[in-house]
Coordinates of C-alpha atoms in Angstrom, one line a residue:
M245 CA 53.5 16.8 1.2
S246 CA 50.6 15.1 -0.5
M247 CA 52.8 12.1 -1.2
N248 CA 54.6 9.9 1.4
V249 CA 58.2 10.3 0.4
C250 CA 59.2 7.1 2.2
D251 CA 57.2 5.1 -0.4
Y252 CA 60.0 5.9 -2.8
L253 CA 62.9 4.8 -0.7
N254 CA 63.2 1.2 -1.7
D255 CA 63.0 2.0 -5.4
V256 CA 65.6 4.7 -5.0
R257 CA 67.9 2.4 -3.1
Q258 CA 67.6 -0.2 -6.0
L259 CA 68.2 2.6 -8.5
A260 CA 71.4 3.7 -6.7
K261 CA 72.7 0.1 -6.8
Q262 CA 71.9 -0.2 -10.5
A263 CA 73.9 3.0 -11.1
G264 CA 76.7 1.6 -9.0
E265 CA 76.9 -1.5 -11.2
K266 CA 77.3 0.8 -14.2
I267 CA 80.1 2.6 -12.4
L268 CA 81.9 -0.6 -11.6
E269 CA 81.7 -1.7 -15.2
V270 CA 83.9 1.3 -16.1
Y271 CA 86.0 1.1 -12.9
G272 CA 87.4 -2.3 -14.0
T273 CA 88.6 -0.9 -17.4
E274 CA 91.4 1.5 -18.6
F275 CA 89.0 4.4 -18.7
T276 CA 89.9 7.9 -19.9
V277 CA 89.4 11.1 -17.9
Q278 CA 88.2 14.4 -19.3
D279 CA 88.3 17.8 -17.7
K280 CA 85.0 19.6 -17.4
D281 CA 84.7 23.4 -17.7
D282 CA 85.5 23.8 -14.0
K283 CA 88.5 21.5 -14.4
S284 CA 86.9 18.7 -12.4
P285 CA 87.3 15.2 -13.8
L286 CA 84.6 13.4 -15.9
T287 CA 84.6 9.7 -16.9
A288 CA 82.3 7.4 -18.7
A289 CA 81.2 6.1 -15.3
D290 CA 79.7 9.5 -14.4
M291 CA 77.6 9.6 -17.5
A292 CA 76.5 5.9 -17.3
S293 CA 75.4 6.5 -13.7
H294 CA 73.7 9.8 -14.6
N295 CA 71.7 8.2 -17.5
T296 CA 70.6 5.2 -15.4
I297 CA 69.4 7.4 -12.5
V298 CA 67.6 10.0 -14.6
A299 CA 65.8 7.3 -16.6
G300 CA 64.8 5.5 -13.4
L301 CA 63.5 8.6 -11.7
K302 CA 61.5 9.7 -14.7
A303 CA 59.9 6.3 -14.8
L304 CA 59.2 6.4 -11.0
T305 CA 58.0 10.0 -10.7
P306 CA 57.4 11.5 -14.2
D307 CA 56.1 14.8 -12.8
I308 CA 59.1 15.5 -10.5
P309 CA 62.0 17.4 -12.2
V310 CA 65.6 16.1 -11.8
L311 CA 68.7 18.2 -11.3
S312 CA 72.0 16.3 -11.8
E313 CA 75.6 17.4 -11.6
E314 CA 76.0 16.2 -15.2
D315 CA 73.0 18.3 -16.4
A316 CA 73.1 21.3 -14.1
K317 CA 72.7 24.1 -16.6
I318 CA 69.0 24.7 -15.8
P319 CA 68.5 28.4 -15.2
Y320 CA 67.4 29.6 -11.7
E321 CA 64.4 31.3 -13.3
K322 CA 63.1 27.8 -14.2
R323 CA 64.2 25.8 -11.1
S324 CA 63.1 28.5 -8.6
S325 CA 59.5 27.4 -9.3
W326 CA 60.3 23.8 -8.3
K327 CA 58.7 23.0 -4.9
T328 CA 59.9 19.4 -5.1
Y329 CA 62.7 17.9 -7.2
W330 CA 65.3 15.2 -7.3
L331 CA 68.9 16.3 -6.8
I332 CA 71.6 13.8 -7.8
D333 CA 75.3 13.3 -8.0
P334 CA 75.8 10.3 -10.2
L335 CA 79.4 9.8 -9.0
D336 CA 80.5 11.8 -6.0
G337 CA 84.2 11.6 -5.6
T338 CA 85.3 11.2 -9.2
R339 CA 88.9 12.0 -8.1
E340 CA 88.7 9.1 -5.7
F341 CA 87.3 7.0 -8.5
V342 CA 90.3 8.0 -10.7
K343 CA 92.7 7.1 -7.8
R344 CA 90.8 3.8 -7.5
N345 CA 90.6 4.0 -3.7
G346 CA 87.0 3.0 -3.5
E347 CA 85.8 6.2 -1.6
F348 CA 83.2 7.3 -4.1
T349 CA 79.4 7.2 -3.9
V350 CA 76.1 7.5 -5.8
N351 CA 74.0 10.3 -4.2
I352 CA 70.2 10.6 -4.8
A353 CA 68.1 13.1 -2.8
L354 CA 64.6 14.3 -2.9
I355 CA 64.3 18.0 -2.0
H356 CA 61.0 19.5 -0.9
E357 CA 60.7 23.3 -0.1
G358 CA 64.5 23.6 0.2
E359 CA 65.0 20.6 2.5
P360 CA 66.2 17.1 1.7
V361 CA 63.4 14.7 2.7
L362 CA 64.8 11.5 1.2
G363 CA 68.4 10.6 0.8
V364 CA 70.4 7.5 -0.5
V365 CA 74.2 7.3 -0.5
Y366 CA 75.5 4.1 -2.2
V367 CA 79.1 2.9 -2.1
P368 CA 79.7 0.7 -5.2
V369 CA 83.0 -0.9 -4.2
T370 CA 81.8 -2.1 -0.8
G371 CA 78.1 -2.4 -1.5
V372 CA 77.2 -0.3 1.5
T373 CA 74.0 1.8 1.5
Y374 CA 73.1 4.7 3.7
A375 CA 69.5 5.7 3.4
A376 CA 66.9 7.9 5.1
C377 CA 63.5 9.5 4.6
E378 CA 61.7 12.1 6.7
G379 CA 60.3 10.8 9.9
R380 CA 61.6 7.3 9.6
G381 CA 65.2 7.5 10.8
A382 CA 68.4 6.5 9.0
I383 CA 69.9 3.1 8.2
K384 CA 73.1 1.6 7.0
E385 CA 73.0 -1.6 5.0
S386 CA 76.2 -3.7 4.3
P387 CA 76.7 -7.1 2.7
E388 CA 78.4 -8.3 5.9
D389 CA 76.1 -6.9 8.6
G390 CA 72.8 -6.5 6.9
E391 CA 70.6 -3.5 7.7
R392 CA 70.7 -1.5 11.0
E393 CA 69.6 1.8 12.3
I394 CA 72.3 4.4 12.7
H395 CA 72.5 7.4 15.1
V396 CA 74.9 10.2 15.8
R397 CA 76.9 10.1 19.0
K398 CA 77.3 12.4 22.0
L399 CA 80.8 13.8 22.7
S400 CA 82.7 11.4 25.0
G401 CA 85.1 13.8 26.7
G402 CA 88.1 12.4 24.9
P403 CA 89.6 13.7 21.7
V404 CA 87.1 15.1 19.2
A405 CA 87.0 12.9 16.1
V406 CA 87.1 15.4 13.2
V407 CA 86.4 14.3 9.6
G408 CA 88.8 15.9 7.2
S409 CA 91.9 15.4 5.1
R410 CA 95.3 14.4 6.4
S411 CA 97.0 15.9 3.3
H412 CA 94.9 18.9 2.4
Q413 CA 94.3 21.0 5.5
G414 CA 93.8 24.6 4.5
D415 CA 94.6 27.5 6.8
S416 CA 91.0 27.8 8.0
L417 CA 90.8 24.2 9.0
K418 CA 94.2 24.3 10.7
A419 CA 93.0 27.4 12.7
F420 CA 89.8 25.6 13.6
L421 CA 91.6 22.5 14.9
E422 CA 94.1 24.6 16.9
K423 CA 91.2 26.3 18.7
L424 CA 89.3 23.0 19.1
G425 CA 92.1 21.4 21.1
E426 CA 92.5 17.7 21.5
H427 CA 91.3 15.9 18.4
E428 CA 91.9 13.1 15.9
I429 CA 91.5 13.3 12.2
V430 CA 89.3 10.7 10.5
S431 CA 90.1 10.8 6.7
M432 CA 87.5 9.9 4.1
G433 CA 86.5 10.9 0.6
S434 CA 83.2 12.1 -1.0
S435 CA 79.9 12.3 0.9
L436 CA 81.1 9.5 3.1
K437 CA 82.5 12.2 5.4
I438 CA 78.9 13.2 6.3
C439 CA 77.9 9.6 6.7
L440 CA 80.7 8.9 9.2
V441 CA 79.1 11.5 11.5
A442 CA 75.6 10.0 10.8
E443 CA 76.7 6.6 12.0
G444 CA 78.5 7.8 15.1
A445 CA 82.0 7.1 13.8
A446 CA 83.0 10.8 14.0
D447 CA 81.9 13.9 15.9
V448 CA 82.2 16.8 13.5
Y449 CA 83.0 17.6 9.8
P450 CA 83.9 21.2 9.3
R451 CA 83.8 21.9 5.6
L452 CA 85.7 25.1 5.1
G453 CA 85.9 24.8 1.3
L454 CA 83.6 24.8 -1.7
T455 CA 81.1 22.1 -2.5
S456 CA 78.0 22.0 -4.6
E457 CA 74.4 21.2 -3.5
W458 CA 74.4 17.7 -5.1
D459 CA 77.5 16.8 -3.0
T460 CA 75.7 17.2 0.3
A461 CA 71.9 16.7 -0.2
A462 CA 71.5 12.9 0.1
A463 CA 73.9 12.6 3.1
H464 CA 72.4 15.7 4.6
C465 CA 69.1 13.8 4.9
V466 CA 70.8 10.8 6.3
V467 CA 72.6 12.7 9.1
V468 CA 69.5 14.7 10.1
Q469 CA 67.4 11.6 10.3
A470 CA 70.2 10.0 12.4
G471 CA 69.8 12.8 14.9
G472 CA 72.5 15.2 13.6
K473 CA 72.7 18.5 11.9
L474 CA 74.2 20.1 8.8
T475 CA 74.5 23.9 9.1
D476 CA 76.2 26.9 7.6
L477 CA 78.8 28.7 9.7
D478 CA 76.1 30.7 11.4
M479 CA 74.6 27.4 12.6
Q480 CA 71.6 27.7 10.4
P481 CA 70.4 24.6 8.5
L482 CA 71.7 24.4 4.9
R483 CA 68.9 25.0 2.3
Y484 CA 68.7 24.1 -1.3
N485 CA 67.8 25.8 -4.6
T486 CA 67.5 29.3 -3.0
K487 CA 69.8 31.2 -5.3
D488 CA 71.3 31.3 -8.8
S489 CA 74.5 29.6 -7.7
L490 CA 74.5 25.9 -6.9
L491 CA 77.5 26.2 -4.6
N492 CA 77.1 25.6 -0.9
P493 CA 78.3 28.0 1.8
F494 CA 81.0 26.5 4.1
F495 CA 79.3 24.3 6.6
F496 CA 79.5 22.0 9.7
V497 CA 78.1 18.5 10.1
F498 CA 77.8 17.3 13.7
G499 CA 76.0 15.0 16.0
D500 CA 76.2 16.7 19.3
D501 CA 74.8 20.3 19.4
S502 CA 75.8 21.0 23.0
R503 CA 78.8 22.8 21.6
D504 CA 78.8 25.9 19.4
W505 CA 81.1 24.6 16.7
S506 CA 81.3 28.1 15.2
S507 CA 83.2 29.3 18.3
Y508 CA 86.3 27.5 17.0
L509 CA 86.5 29.4 13.8
A510 CA 89.3 31.9 13.4
D511 CA 88.2 35.5 14.3

């Protein structure tokens, strides 16, 4: 790229925090919840975050288009010509937001030629930031511990730590876990599932259900720069803006590539 994407990282981190502040303003009130066309929830916090991020990115990079979950009706005929663009989820984990369990994030990614080259995941309730840009590694910043580099981990020989849901294990995931053998489930909401693998707190996240491209892009950059991978079920890297649909295929996130994680899928 002609630009150094890492030059944008600090500005984007600050922008994610500003959006998080807007989210928390709503979080502390008796907010209402609407249903979008796909029956997913929408709150004033989603839109406040969206407006903050879009305005900030347009000021930072006026020539780079923005695709947001809350403004995603841009036809593929138009966005297929985008070589570089911002991909954002202003509030990832709206269901977690509604439950008030704190496990929701602000996701901002820069995509270049189908790959996330910058990613920021901010957790408003805890003030934790995960951030990465191409070639510079990944960091986690928290109010308690400050900033540190993060890395995926190698398999230890003990139970495999699998990111998933204790309460919503579909048949495909159950079959995967049965073939996998000894494991423990690490439960988490939103794109934090991917970040757990990135920081070495879990080994693998098999996502055998639907997600959208804005759900994964920012954390995808973080886990790759931390030494891990995010692949489809054929073990090929996930790519962005390659088709009309903005839905992702099912995927794996993992730190240790010495195993073929696809071998544990049901036949």
